[in-house]
Amino acid sequence: DAKTTQPTSMDCAEGRAANLPCNHSTISGNEYVYWYRQIHSQGPQYIIHGLKNNETNEMASLIITEDRKSSTLILPHATLRDTAVYYCIVRVPYGGSQGNLIFGKGTKLSVKP
Amino acid sequence: DVKVTQSSRYLVKRTGEKVFLECVQDMDHENMFWYRQDPGLGLRLIYFSYDVKMKEKGDIPEGYSVSREKKERFSLILESASTNQTSMYLCASSLGGLYNEQFFGPGTRLTVL
């Protein structure tokens, strides 16, 4: 079972920041938080990951709370092409079955003009 | 860019047929994965492989087998297709070691009649 809880759906206005929350209250000390997204009719796409510090890349920012029990993915200026299902996943950062991705239901983000 | 390709985007087969789904990656990744995706159930791992000729069962291996004779190619086999195997099948690959983000193919939508 997925170890994360996300809202089922969210709306965001085009050009505004999209903030997607994720709860992972049972996360263990060596587990990372990963975010993927899946645009309709395509395979999932990696976005970002982090352990405890905030992370930023060209796609998004990841804010992890100090107790690591929750995180927020931020798309700073959402566009219509960001409409997708966003998955928050916790996993250990090594190979073997323990490191496999377990996808939950995700959050369907709809960016509206 | 990493490219993961799947042999077909759409496939229609009859009950009892043997079905081969092919996946090829061009980035010399050690790890390859097969998932199926169904509405309301998310992505579920069928099989994965961390090396040539090596395979491990995922969460739902029943009714499937896999083959990895070459590093770049991972095949999913439905020995005798059934209607409950109608689904979207996604292949992914990743480097070995830490932080191994997975790169997904576009998916094959299989319909078994």
mmCIF file with all atom_site columns, C-alpha atoms in Angstrom:
data_model
loop_
_atom_site.group_PDB
_atom_site.id
_atom_site.type_symbol
_atom_site.label_atom_id
_atom_site.label_alt_id
_atom_site.label_comp_id
_atom_site.label_asym_id
_atom_site.label_entity_id
_atom_site.label_seq_id
_atom_site.pdbx_PDB_ins_code
_atom_site.Cartn_x
_atom_site.Cartn_y
_atom_site.Cartn_z
_atom_site.occupancy
_atom_site.B_iso_or_equiv
_atom_site.pdbx_formal_charge
_atom_site.auth_seq_id
_atom_site.auth_comp_id
_atom_site.auth_asym_id
_atom_site.auth_atom_id
_atom_site.pdbx_PDB_model_num
ATOM 1   C CA . ASP A 1 1   ? 0.000   0.000   0.000   1.00 0.00 ? 1   ASP A CA 1
ATOM 2   C CA . ALA A 1 2   ? 1.046   3.575   -0.648  1.00 0.00 ? 2   ALA A CA 1
ATOM 3   C CA . LYS A 1 3   ? 2.472   5.288   2.427   1.00 0.00 ? 3   LYS A CA 1
ATOM 4   C CA . THR A 1 4   ? 1.218   8.716   1.426   1.00 0.00 ? 4   THR A CA 1
ATOM 5   C CA . THR A 1 5   ? -2.067  10.619  1.490   1.00 0.00 ? 5   THR A CA 1
ATOM 6   C CA . GLN A 1 6   ? -2.930  13.219  -1.126  1.00 0.00 ? 6   GLN A CA 1
ATOM 7   C CA . PRO A 1 7   ? -6.100  15.122  -2.005  1.00 0.00 ? 7   PRO A CA 1
ATOM 8   C CA . THR A 1 8   ? -7.993  13.547  -4.848  1.00 0.00 ? 8   THR A CA 1
ATOM 9   C CA . SER A 1 9   ? -8.156  16.686  -6.957  1.00 0.00 ? 9   SER A CA 1
ATOM 10  C CA . MET A 1 10  ? -7.187  20.355  -7.049  1.00 0.00 ? 10  MET A CA 1
ATOM 11  C CA . ASP A 1 11  ? -7.736  23.315  -9.349  1.00 0.00 ? 11  ASP A CA 1
ATOM 12  C CA . CYS A 1 12  ? -5.294  26.086  -10.108 1.00 0.00 ? 12  CYS A CA 1
ATOM 13  C CA . ALA A 1 13  ? -5.524  29.214  -12.243 1.00 0.00 ? 13  ALA A CA 1
ATOM 14  C CA . GLU A 1 14  ? -3.081  29.491  -15.114 1.00 0.00 ? 14  GLU A CA 1
ATOM 15  C CA . GLY A 1 15  ? -0.025  31.555  -14.155 1.00 0.00 ? 15  GLY A CA 1
ATOM 16  C CA . ARG A 1 16  ? -0.546  31.079  -10.444 1.00 0.00 ? 16  ARG A CA 1
ATOM 17  C CA . ALA A 1 17  ? 1.464   28.820  -8.150  1.00 0.00 ? 17  ALA A CA 1
ATOM 18  C CA . ALA A 1 18  ? 0.118   25.318  -7.671  1.00 0.00 ? 18  ALA A CA 1
ATOM 19  C CA . ASN A 1 19  ? 0.771   23.906  -4.197  1.00 0.00 ? 19  ASN A CA 1
ATOM 20  C CA . LEU A 1 20  ? 0.194   20.171  -3.929  1.00 0.00 ? 20  LEU A CA 1
ATOM 21  C CA . PRO A 1 21  ? 0.257   18.714  -0.413  1.00 0.00 ? 21  PRO A CA 1
ATOM 22  C CA . CYS A 1 22  ? 1.234   15.231  0.665   1.00 0.00 ? 22  CYS A CA 1
ATOM 23  C CA . ASN A 1 23  ? 1.090   13.566  4.070   1.00 0.00 ? 23  ASN A CA 1
ATOM 24  C CA . HIS A 1 24  ? 3.585   10.839  4.915   1.00 0.00 ? 24  HIS A CA 1
ATOM 25  C CA . SER A 1 25  ? 3.341   10.606  8.683   1.00 0.00 ? 25  SER A CA 1
ATOM 26  C CA . THR A 1 26  ? 4.939   7.138   8.877   1.00 0.00 ? 26  THR A CA 1
ATOM 27  C CA . ILE A 1 27  ? 8.012   8.020   6.855   1.00 0.00 ? 27  ILE A CA 1
ATOM 28  C CA . SER A 1 28  ? 11.179  6.473   8.223   1.00 0.00 ? 28  SER A CA 1
ATOM 29  C CA . GLY A 1 29  ? 14.538  8.150   8.612   1.00 0.00 ? 29  GLY A CA 1
ATOM 30  C CA . ASN A 1 30  ? 16.118  6.799   5.435   1.00 0.00 ? 30  ASN A CA 1
ATOM 31  C CA . GLU A 1 31  ? 13.153  7.291   3.117   1.00 0.00 ? 31  GLU A CA 1
ATOM 32  C CA . TYR A 1 32  ? 13.100  9.997   0.499   1.00 0.00 ? 32  TYR A CA 1
ATOM 33  C CA . VAL A 1 33  ? 10.061  11.832  -0.854  1.00 0.00 ? 33  VAL A CA 1
ATOM 34  C CA . TYR A 1 34  ? 9.641   11.555  -4.632  1.00 0.00 ? 34  TYR A CA 1
ATOM 35  C CA . TRP A 1 35  ? 7.192   13.283  -6.922  1.00 0.00 ? 35  TRP A CA 1
ATOM 36  C CA . TYR A 1 36  ? 6.098   12.045  -10.323 1.00 0.00 ? 36  TYR A CA 1
ATOM 37  C CA . ARG A 1 37  ? 3.342   13.249  -12.608 1.00 0.00 ? 37  ARG A CA 1
ATOM 38  C CA . GLN A 1 38  ? 1.359   11.611  -15.375 1.00 0.00 ? 38  GLN A CA 1
ATOM 39  C CA . ILE A 1 39  ? -0.130  13.610  -18.170 1.00 0.00 ? 39  ILE A CA 1
ATOM 40  C CA . HIS A 1 40  ? -3.107  11.982  -19.861 1.00 0.00 ? 40  HIS A CA 1
ATOM 41  C CA . SER A 1 41  ? -2.158  9.088   -22.185 1.00 0.00 ? 41  SER A CA 1
ATOM 42  C CA . GLN A 1 42  ? 1.532   9.272   -21.281 1.00 0.00 ? 42  GLN A CA 1
ATOM 43  C CA . GLY A 1 43  ? 3.808   7.401   -18.895 1.00 0.00 ? 43  GLY A CA 1
ATOM 44  C CA . PRO A 1 44  ? 4.674   8.953   -15.514 1.00 0.00 ? 44  PRO A CA 1
ATOM 45  C CA . GLN A 1 45  ? 7.430   11.572  -15.470 1.00 0.00 ? 45  GLN A CA 1
ATOM 46  C CA . TYR A 1 46  ? 9.900   12.169  -12.639 1.00 0.00 ? 46  TYR A CA 1
ATOM 47  C CA . ILE A 1 47  ? 9.715   15.681  -11.144 1.00 0.00 ? 47  ILE A CA 1
ATOM 48  C CA . ILE A 1 48  ? 11.845  15.976  -8.020  1.00 0.00 ? 48  ILE A CA 1
ATOM 49  C CA . HIS A 1 49  ? 12.893  14.241  -4.807  1.00 0.00 ? 49  HIS A CA 1
ATOM 50  C CA . GLY A 1 50  ? 14.254  15.182  -1.404  1.00 0.00 ? 50  GLY A CA 1
ATOM 51  C CA . LEU A 1 51  ? 15.183  13.898  2.044   1.00 0.00 ? 51  LEU A CA 1
ATOM 52  C CA . LYS A 1 52  ? 14.764  16.746  4.525   1.00 0.00 ? 52  LYS A CA 1
ATOM 53  C CA . ASN A 1 53  ? 16.008  19.929  2.928   1.00 0.00 ? 53  ASN A CA 1
ATOM 54  C CA . ASN A 1 54  ? 13.960  21.917  0.490   1.00 0.00 ? 54  ASN A CA 1
ATOM 55  C CA . GLU A 1 55  ? 14.805  21.198  -3.118  1.00 0.00 ? 55  GLU A CA 1
ATOM 56  C CA . THR A 1 56  ? 14.345  23.123  -6.348  1.00 0.00 ? 56  THR A CA 1
ATOM 57  C CA . ASN A 1 57  ? 14.900  22.255  -9.982  1.00 0.00 ? 57  ASN A CA 1
ATOM 58  C CA . GLU A 1 58  ? 13.747  23.600  -13.319 1.00 0.00 ? 58  GLU A CA 1
ATOM 59  C CA . MET A 1 59  ? 10.332  22.009  -12.946 1.00 0.00 ? 59  MET A CA 1
ATOM 60  C CA . ALA A 1 60  ? 9.317   22.538  -9.332  1.00 0.00 ? 60  ALA A CA 1
ATOM 61  C CA . SER A 1 61  ? 10.185  23.118  -5.693  1.00 0.00 ? 61  SER A CA 1
ATOM 62  C CA . LEU A 1 62  ? 9.757   20.611  -2.892  1.00 0.00 ? 62  LEU A CA 1
ATOM 63  C CA . ILE A 1 63  ? 9.150   21.803  0.657   1.00 0.00 ? 63  ILE A CA 1
ATOM 64  C CA . ILE A 1 64  ? 9.469   19.158  3.390   1.00 0.00 ? 64  ILE A CA 1
ATOM 65  C CA . THR A 1 65  ? 8.379   19.982  6.931   1.00 0.00 ? 65  THR A CA 1
ATOM 66  C CA . GLU A 1 66  ? 10.934  19.779  9.694   1.00 0.00 ? 66  GLU A CA 1
ATOM 67  C CA . ASP A 1 67  ? 9.352   16.645  11.169  1.00 0.00 ? 67  ASP A CA 1
ATOM 68  C CA . ARG A 1 68  ? 9.230   15.175  7.616   1.00 0.00 ? 68  ARG A CA 1
ATOM 69  C CA . LYS A 1 69  ? 5.639   14.079  8.068   1.00 0.00 ? 69  LYS A CA 1
ATOM 70  C CA . SER A 1 70  ? 4.382   16.131  5.167   1.00 0.00 ? 70  SER A CA 1
ATOM 71  C CA . SER A 1 71  ? 5.591   17.918  2.070   1.00 0.00 ? 71  SER A CA 1
ATOM 72  C CA . THR A 1 72  ? 4.383   20.294  -0.619  1.00 0.00 ? 72  THR A CA 1
ATOM 73  C CA . LEU A 1 73  ? 5.213   20.301  -4.296  1.00 0.00 ? 73  LEU A CA 1
ATOM 74  C CA . ILE A 1 74  ? 5.154   23.788  -5.760  1.00 0.00 ? 74  ILE A CA 1
ATOM 75  C CA . LEU A 1 75  ? 4.777   24.567  -9.449  1.00 0.00 ? 75  LEU A CA 1
ATOM 76  C CA . PRO A 1 76  ? 5.599   28.280  -9.393  1.00 0.00 ? 76  PRO A CA 1
ATOM 77  C CA . HIS A 1 77  ? 3.731   29.380  -12.520 1.00 0.00 ? 77  HIS A CA 1
ATOM 78  C CA . ALA A 1 78  ? 1.284   26.697  -13.577 1.00 0.00 ? 78  ALA A CA 1
ATOM 79  C CA . THR A 1 79  ? 0.448   26.332  -17.254 1.00 0.00 ? 79  THR A CA 1
ATOM 80  C CA . LEU A 1 80  ? -2.282  24.363  -18.982 1.00 0.00 ? 80  LEU A CA 1
ATOM 81  C CA . ARG A 1 81  ? 0.336   21.713  -19.808 1.00 0.00 ? 81  ARG A CA 1
ATOM 82  C CA . ASP A 1 82  ? 0.797   21.071  -16.089 1.00 0.00 ? 82  ASP A CA 1
ATOM 83  C CA . THR A 1 83  ? -2.665  19.506  -15.939 1.00 0.00 ? 83  THR A CA 1
ATOM 84  C CA . ALA A 1 84  ? -1.875  15.965  -14.806 1.00 0.00 ? 84  ALA A CA 1
ATOM 85  C CA . VAL A 1 85  ? -2.090  13.474  -11.957 1.00 0.00 ? 85  VAL A CA 1
ATOM 86  C CA . TYR A 1 86  ? 0.678   14.106  -9.431  1.00 0.00 ? 86  TYR A CA 1
ATOM 87  C CA . TYR A 1 87  ? 2.015   11.250  -7.334  1.00 0.00 ? 87  TYR A CA 1
ATOM 88  C CA . CYS A 1 88  ? 3.854   11.630  -4.030  1.00 0.00 ? 88  CYS A CA 1
ATOM 89  C CA . ILE A 1 89  ? 5.917   8.537   -3.168  1.00 0.00 ? 89  ILE A CA 1
ATOM 90  C CA . VAL A 1 90  ? 8.220   7.700   -0.276  1.00 0.00 ? 90  VAL A CA 1
ATOM 91  C CA . ARG A 1 91  ? 10.960  5.176   -0.849  1.00 0.00 ? 91  ARG A CA 1
ATOM 92  C CA . VAL A 1 92  ? 14.422  4.196   0.274   1.00 0.00 ? 92  VAL A CA 1
ATOM 93  C CA . PRO A 1 93  ? 17.154  5.402   -2.086  1.00 0.00 ? 93  PRO A CA 1
ATOM 94  C CA . TYR A 1 94  ? 18.626  2.088   -3.131  1.00 0.00 ? 94  TYR A CA 1
ATOM 95  C CA . GLY A 1 95  ? 17.879  -0.799  -5.401  1.00 0.00 ? 95  GLY A CA 1
ATOM 96  C CA . GLY A 1 96  ? 16.121  -4.035  -4.640  1.00 0.00 ? 96  GLY A CA 1
ATOM 97  C CA . SER A 1 97  ? 12.438  -4.482  -3.998  1.00 0.00 ? 97  SER A CA 1
ATOM 98  C CA . GLN A 1 98  ? 12.557  -2.211  -0.950  1.00 0.00 ? 98  GLN A CA 1
ATOM 99  C CA . GLY A 1 99  ? 13.374  0.684   -3.219  1.00 0.00 ? 99  GLY A CA 1
ATOM 100 C CA . ASN A 1 100 ? 10.548  0.091   -5.661  1.00 0.00 ? 100 ASN A CA 1
ATOM 101 C CA . LEU A 1 101 ? 8.088   2.867   -6.372  1.00 0.00 ? 101 LEU A CA 1
ATOM 102 C CA . ILE A 1 102 ? 4.612   2.340   -4.941  1.00 0.00 ? 102 ILE A CA 1
ATOM 103 C CA . PHE A 1 103 ? 2.130   4.618   -6.654  1.00 0.00 ? 103 PHE A CA 1
ATOM 104 C CA . GLY A 1 104 ? -1.006  5.689   -4.809  1.00 0.00 ? 104 GLY A CA 1
ATOM 105 C CA . LYS A 1 105 ? -4.021  7.416   -6.330  1.00 0.00 ? 105 LYS A CA 1
ATOM 106 C CA . GLY A 1 106 ? -2.325  10.794  -6.673  1.00 0.00 ? 106 GLY A CA 1
ATOM 107 C CA . THR A 1 107 ? -3.825  14.269  -7.022  1.00 0.00 ? 107 THR A CA 1
ATOM 108 C CA . LYS A 1 108 ? -5.470  15.283  -10.253 1.00 0.00 ? 108 LYS A CA 1
ATOM 109 C CA . LEU A 1 109 ? -4.409  18.881  -10.851 1.00 0.00 ? 109 LEU A CA 1
ATOM 110 C CA . SER A 1 110 ? -6.513  20.861  -13.296 1.00 0.00 ? 110 SER A CA 1
ATOM 111 C CA . VAL A 1 111 ? -4.997  24.137  -14.472 1.00 0.00 ? 111 VAL A CA 1
ATOM 112 C CA . LYS A 1 112 ? -7.692  26.439  -15.763 1.00 0.00 ? 112 LYS A CA 1
ATOM 113 C CA . PRO A 1 113 ? -7.334  29.482  -18.050 1.00 0.00 ? 113 PRO A CA 1
ATOM 114 C CA . ASP B 2 1   ? 17.515  12.230  -23.117 1.00 0.00 ? 1   ASP B CA 1
ATOM 115 C CA . VAL B 2 2   ? 16.587  8.799   -21.886 1.00 0.00 ? 2   VAL B CA 1
ATOM 116 C CA . LYS B 2 3   ? 14.235  7.077   -24.211 1.00 0.00 ? 3   LYS B CA 1
ATOM 117 C CA . VAL B 2 4   ? 12.076  4.141   -23.271 1.00 0.00 ? 4   VAL B CA 1
ATOM 118 C CA . THR B 2 5   ? 10.082  2.750   -26.149 1.00 0.00 ? 5   THR B CA 1
ATOM 119 C CA . GLN B 2 6   ? 7.318   0.186   -26.192 1.00 0.00 ? 6   GLN B CA 1
ATOM 120 C CA . SER B 2 7   ? 6.501   -1.918  -29.216 1.00 0.00 ? 7   SER B CA 1
ATOM 121 C CA . SER B 2 8   ? 2.879   -0.866  -29.586 1.00 0.00 ? 8   SER B CA 1
ATOM 122 C CA . ARG B 2 9   ? 0.652   1.936   -28.325 1.00 0.00 ? 9   ARG B CA 1
ATOM 123 C CA . TYR B 2 10  ? -2.527  -0.076  -28.876 1.00 0.00 ? 10  TYR B CA 1
ATOM 124 C CA . LEU B 2 11  ? -2.998  -3.819  -29.102 1.00 0.00 ? 11  LEU B CA 1
ATOM 125 C CA . VAL B 2 12  ? -6.102  -5.982  -29.435 1.00 0.00 ? 12  VAL B CA 1
ATOM 126 C CA . LYS B 2 13  ? -5.872  -9.708  -28.752 1.00 0.00 ? 13  LYS B CA 1
ATOM 127 C CA . ARG B 2 14  ? -8.267  -12.587 -28.227 1.00 0.00 ? 14  ARG B CA 1
ATOM 128 C CA . THR B 2 15  ? -8.710  -14.646 -25.085 1.00 0.00 ? 15  THR B CA 1
ATOM 129 C CA . GLY B 2 16  ? -6.187  -17.467 -24.926 1.00 0.00 ? 16  GLY B CA 1
ATOM 130 C CA . GLU B 2 17  ? -3.647  -15.859 -27.247 1.00 0.00 ? 17  GLU B CA 1
ATOM 131 C CA . LYS B 2 18  ? -0.013  -15.525 -26.236 1.00 0.00 ? 18  LYS B CA 1
ATOM 132 C CA . VAL B 2 19  ? 0.924   -11.864 -26.078 1.00 0.00 ? 19  VAL B CA 1
ATOM 133 C CA . PHE B 2 20  ? 4.369   -10.290 -26.124 1.00 0.00 ? 20  PHE B CA 1
ATOM 134 C CA . LEU B 2 21  ? 4.926   -6.700  -25.001 1.00 0.00 ? 21  LEU B CA 1
ATOM 135 C CA . GLU B 2 22  ? 8.386   -5.373  -25.769 1.00 0.00 ? 22  GLU B CA 1
ATOM 136 C CA . CYS B 2 23  ? 10.247  -2.565  -24.039 1.00 0.00 ? 23  CYS B CA 1
ATOM 137 C CA . VAL B 2 24  ? 13.589  -1.101  -25.088 1.00 0.00 ? 24  VAL B CA 1
ATOM 138 C CA . GLN B 2 25  ? 15.683  1.558   -23.341 1.00 0.00 ? 25  GLN B CA 1
ATOM 139 C CA . ASP B 2 26  ? 18.684  3.283   -24.837 1.00 0.00 ? 26  ASP B CA 1
ATOM 140 C CA . MET B 2 27  ? 20.553  4.546   -21.761 1.00 0.00 ? 27  MET B CA 1
ATOM 141 C CA . ASP B 2 28  ? 22.271  1.388   -20.534 1.00 0.00 ? 28  ASP B CA 1
ATOM 142 C CA . HIS B 2 29  ? 20.071  1.234   -17.437 1.00 0.00 ? 29  HIS B CA 1
ATOM 143 C CA . GLU B 2 30  ? 20.470  -1.767  -15.166 1.00 0.00 ? 30  GLU B CA 1
ATOM 144 C CA . ASN B 2 31  ? 16.912  -1.796  -13.875 1.00 0.00 ? 31  ASN B CA 1
ATOM 145 C CA . MET B 2 32  ? 13.715  -2.355  -15.838 1.00 0.00 ? 32  MET B CA 1
ATOM 146 C CA . PHE B 2 33  ? 10.119  -2.614  -14.667 1.00 0.00 ? 33  PHE B CA 1
ATOM 147 C CA . TRP B 2 34  ? 6.687   -3.590  -15.930 1.00 0.00 ? 34  TRP B CA 1
ATOM 148 C CA . TYR B 2 35  ? 3.553   -2.009  -14.436 1.00 0.00 ? 35  TYR B CA 1
ATOM 149 C CA . ARG B 2 36  ? -0.099  -2.143  -15.268 1.00 0.00 ? 36  ARG B CA 1
ATOM 150 C CA . GLN B 2 37  ? -2.412  0.790   -14.690 1.00 0.00 ? 37  GLN B CA 1
ATOM 151 C CA . ASP B 2 38  ? -6.138  0.482   -14.134 1.00 0.00 ? 38  ASP B CA 1
ATOM 152 C CA . PRO B 2 39  ? -8.728  3.122   -13.223 1.00 0.00 ? 39  PRO B CA 1
ATOM 153 C CA . GLY B 2 40  ? -9.102  3.414   -9.477  1.00 0.00 ? 40  GLY B CA 1
ATOM 154 C CA . LEU B 2 41  ? -6.170  1.095   -8.796  1.00 0.00 ? 41  LEU B CA 1
ATOM 155 C CA . GLY B 2 42  ? -3.242  3.219   -9.907  1.00 0.00 ? 42  GLY B CA 1
ATOM 156 C CA . LEU B 2 43  ? 0.024   1.685   -11.068 1.00 0.00 ? 43  LEU B CA 1
ATOM 157 C CA . ARG B 2 44  ? 0.845   -1.812  -9.865  1.00 0.00 ? 44  ARG B CA 1
ATOM 158 C CA . LEU B 2 45  ? 4.191   -3.507  -10.317 1.00 0.00 ? 45  LEU B CA 1
ATOM 159 C CA . ILE B 2 46  ? 4.101   -6.809  -12.216 1.00 0.00 ? 46  ILE B CA 1
ATOM 160 C CA . TYR B 2 47  ? 7.770   -7.780  -12.556 1.00 0.00 ? 47  TYR B CA 1
ATOM 161 C CA . PHE B 2 48  ? 11.137  -6.104  -12.413 1.00 0.00 ? 48  PHE B CA 1
ATOM 162 C CA . SER B 2 49  ? 14.699  -6.915  -13.360 1.00 0.00 ? 49  SER B CA 1
ATOM 163 C CA . TYR B 2 50  ? 17.977  -5.619  -11.965 1.00 0.00 ? 50  TYR B CA 1
ATOM 164 C CA . ASP B 2 51  ? 20.244  -7.355  -14.434 1.00 0.00 ? 51  ASP B CA 1
ATOM 165 C CA . VAL B 2 52  ? 20.283  -9.417  -17.599 1.00 0.00 ? 52  VAL B CA 1
ATOM 166 C CA . LYS B 2 53  ? 18.582  -12.795 -17.175 1.00 0.00 ? 53  LYS B CA 1
ATOM 167 C CA . MET B 2 54  ? 17.456  -11.765 -13.716 1.00 0.00 ? 54  MET B CA 1
ATOM 168 C CA . LYS B 2 55  ? 13.835  -11.179 -12.711 1.00 0.00 ? 55  LYS B CA 1
ATOM 169 C CA . GLU B 2 56  ? 11.812  -10.683 -9.570  1.00 0.00 ? 56  GLU B CA 1
ATOM 170 C CA . LYS B 2 57  ? 8.093   -10.747 -8.966  1.00 0.00 ? 57  LYS B CA 1
ATOM 171 C CA . GLY B 2 58  ? 6.305   -7.552  -8.178  1.00 0.00 ? 58  GLY B CA 1
ATOM 172 C CA . ASP B 2 59  ? 2.913   -7.195  -6.540  1.00 0.00 ? 59  ASP B CA 1
ATOM 173 C CA . ILE B 2 60  ? 0.767   -8.875  -9.218  1.00 0.00 ? 60  ILE B CA 1
ATOM 174 C CA . PRO B 2 61  ? 2.841   -11.410 -11.210 1.00 0.00 ? 61  PRO B CA 1
ATOM 175 C CA . GLU B 2 62  ? 0.102   -13.990 -11.693 1.00 0.00 ? 62  GLU B CA 1
ATOM 176 C CA . GLY B 2 63  ? -0.668  -14.647 -15.347 1.00 0.00 ? 63  GLY B CA 1
ATOM 177 C CA . TYR B 2 64  ? 2.528   -12.950 -16.538 1.00 0.00 ? 64  TYR B CA 1
ATOM 178 C CA . SER B 2 65  ? 6.123   -13.864 -17.213 1.00 0.00 ? 65  SER B CA 1
ATOM 179 C CA . VAL B 2 66  ? 9.113   -11.790 -18.321 1.00 0.00 ? 66  VAL B CA 1
ATOM 180 C CA . SER B 2 67  ? 12.323  -12.180 -20.244 1.00 0.00 ? 67  SER B CA 1
ATOM 181 C CA . ARG B 2 68  ? 15.505  -10.137 -20.165 1.00 0.00 ? 68  ARG B CA 1
ATOM 182 C CA . GLU B 2 69  ? 18.071  -11.615 -22.529 1.00 0.00 ? 69  GLU B CA 1
ATOM 183 C CA . LYS B 2 70  ? 19.751  -8.278  -23.281 1.00 0.00 ? 70  LYS B CA 1
ATOM 184 C CA . LYS B 2 71  ? 20.320  -5.311  -21.028 1.00 0.00 ? 71  LYS B CA 1
ATOM 185 C CA . GLU B 2 72  ? 18.312  -2.910  -23.148 1.00 0.00 ? 72  GLU B CA 1
ATOM 186 C CA . ARG B 2 73  ? 15.247  -5.100  -23.666 1.00 0.00 ? 73  ARG B CA 1
ATOM 187 C CA . PHE B 2 74  ? 12.625  -6.332  -21.205 1.00 0.00 ? 74  PHE B CA 1
ATOM 188 C CA . SER B 2 75  ? 9.689   -8.344  -22.468 1.00 0.00 ? 75  SER B CA 1
ATOM 189 C CA . LEU B 2 76  ? 6.380   -9.003  -20.755 1.00 0.00 ? 76  LEU B CA 1
ATOM 190 C CA . ILE B 2 77  ? 4.593   -12.187 -21.773 1.00 0.00 ? 77  ILE B CA 1
ATOM 191 C CA . LEU B 2 78  ? 0.968   -13.090 -21.266 1.00 0.00 ? 78  LEU B CA 1
ATOM 192 C CA . GLU B 2 79  ? 0.994   -16.854 -21.769 1.00 0.00 ? 79  GLU B CA 1
ATOM 193 C CA . SER B 2 80  ? -2.766  -17.087 -22.279 1.00 0.00 ? 80  SER B CA 1
ATOM 194 C CA . ALA B 2 81  ? -4.432  -13.704 -22.375 1.00 0.00 ? 81  ALA B CA 1
ATOM 195 C CA . SER B 2 82  ? -7.646  -13.217 -20.421 1.00 0.00 ? 82  SER B CA 1
ATOM 196 C CA . THR B 2 83  ? -10.154 -10.386 -20.407 1.00 0.00 ? 83  THR B CA 1
ATOM 197 C CA . ASN B 2 84  ? -9.052  -9.271  -16.924 1.00 0.00 ? 84  ASN B CA 1
ATOM 198 C CA . GLN B 2 85  ? -5.656  -8.481  -18.395 1.00 0.00 ? 85  GLN B CA 1
ATOM 199 C CA . THR B 2 86  ? -7.149  -5.663  -20.436 1.00 0.00 ? 86  THR B CA 1
ATOM 200 C CA . SER B 2 87  ? -5.178  -2.695  -19.156 1.00 0.00 ? 87  SER B CA 1
ATOM 201 C CA . MET B 2 88  ? -2.563  -0.030  -19.801 1.00 0.00 ? 88  MET B CA 1
ATOM 202 C CA . TYR B 2 89  ? 0.919   -1.554  -19.535 1.00 0.00 ? 89  TYR B CA 1
ATOM 203 C CA . LEU B 2 90  ? 3.837   0.710   -18.687 1.00 0.00 ? 90  LEU B CA 1
ATOM 204 C CA . CYS B 2 91  ? 7.516   -0.091  -18.892 1.00 0.00 ? 91  CYS B CA 1
ATOM 205 C CA . ALA B 2 92  ? 10.181  1.840   -16.989 1.00 0.00 ? 92  ALA B CA 1
ATOM 206 C CA . SER B 2 93  ? 13.928  1.788   -16.579 1.00 0.00 ? 93  SER B CA 1
ATOM 207 C CA . SER B 2 94  ? 16.410  3.268   -14.126 1.00 0.00 ? 94  SER B CA 1
ATOM 208 C CA . LEU B 2 95  ? 20.074  3.302   -13.262 1.00 0.00 ? 95  LEU B CA 1
ATOM 209 C CA . GLY B 2 96  ? 21.244  1.103   -10.450 1.00 0.00 ? 96  GLY B CA 1
ATOM 210 C CA . GLY B 2 97  ? 22.343  2.529   -7.147  1.00 0.00 ? 97  GLY B CA 1
ATOM 211 C CA . LEU B 2 98  ? 20.974  5.481   -5.247  1.00 0.00 ? 98  LEU B CA 1
ATOM 212 C CA . TYR B 2 99  ? 18.303  7.939   -6.295  1.00 0.00 ? 99  TYR B CA 1
ATOM 213 C CA . ASN B 2 100 ? 17.371  5.807   -9.255  1.00 0.00 ? 100 ASN B CA 1
ATOM 214 C CA . GLU B 2 101 ? 14.535  7.808   -10.739 1.00 0.00 ? 101 GLU B CA 1
ATOM 215 C CA . GLN B 2 102 ? 12.506  5.766   -13.155 1.00 0.00 ? 102 GLN B CA 1
ATOM 216 C CA . PHE B 2 103 ? 11.927  6.759   -16.770 1.00 0.00 ? 103 PHE B CA 1
ATOM 217 C CA . PHE B 2 104 ? 8.690   5.509   -18.260 1.00 0.00 ? 104 PHE B CA 1
ATOM 218 C CA . GLY B 2 105 ? 7.677   4.559   -21.763 1.00 0.00 ? 105 GLY B CA 1
ATOM 219 C CA . PRO B 2 106 ? 4.461   5.827   -23.371 1.00 0.00 ? 106 PRO B CA 1
ATOM 220 C CA . GLY B 2 107 ? 2.472   2.724   -22.477 1.00 0.00 ? 107 GLY B CA 1
ATOM 221 C CA . THR B 2 108 ? 0.655   -0.003  -24.390 1.00 0.00 ? 108 THR B CA 1
ATOM 222 C CA . ARG B 2 109 ? -3.106  -0.123  -24.132 1.00 0.00 ? 109 ARG B CA 1
ATOM 223 C CA . LEU B 2 110 ? -3.987  -3.812  -24.413 1.00 0.00 ? 110 LEU B CA 1
ATOM 224 C CA . THR B 2 111 ? -7.534  -4.969  -25.001 1.00 0.00 ? 111 THR B CA 1
ATOM 225 C CA . VAL B 2 112 ? -8.307  -8.671  -24.672 1.00 0.00 ? 112 VAL B CA 1
ATOM 226 C CA . LEU B 2 113 ? -11.598 -9.691  -26.281 1.00 0.00 ? 113 LEU B CA 1
#
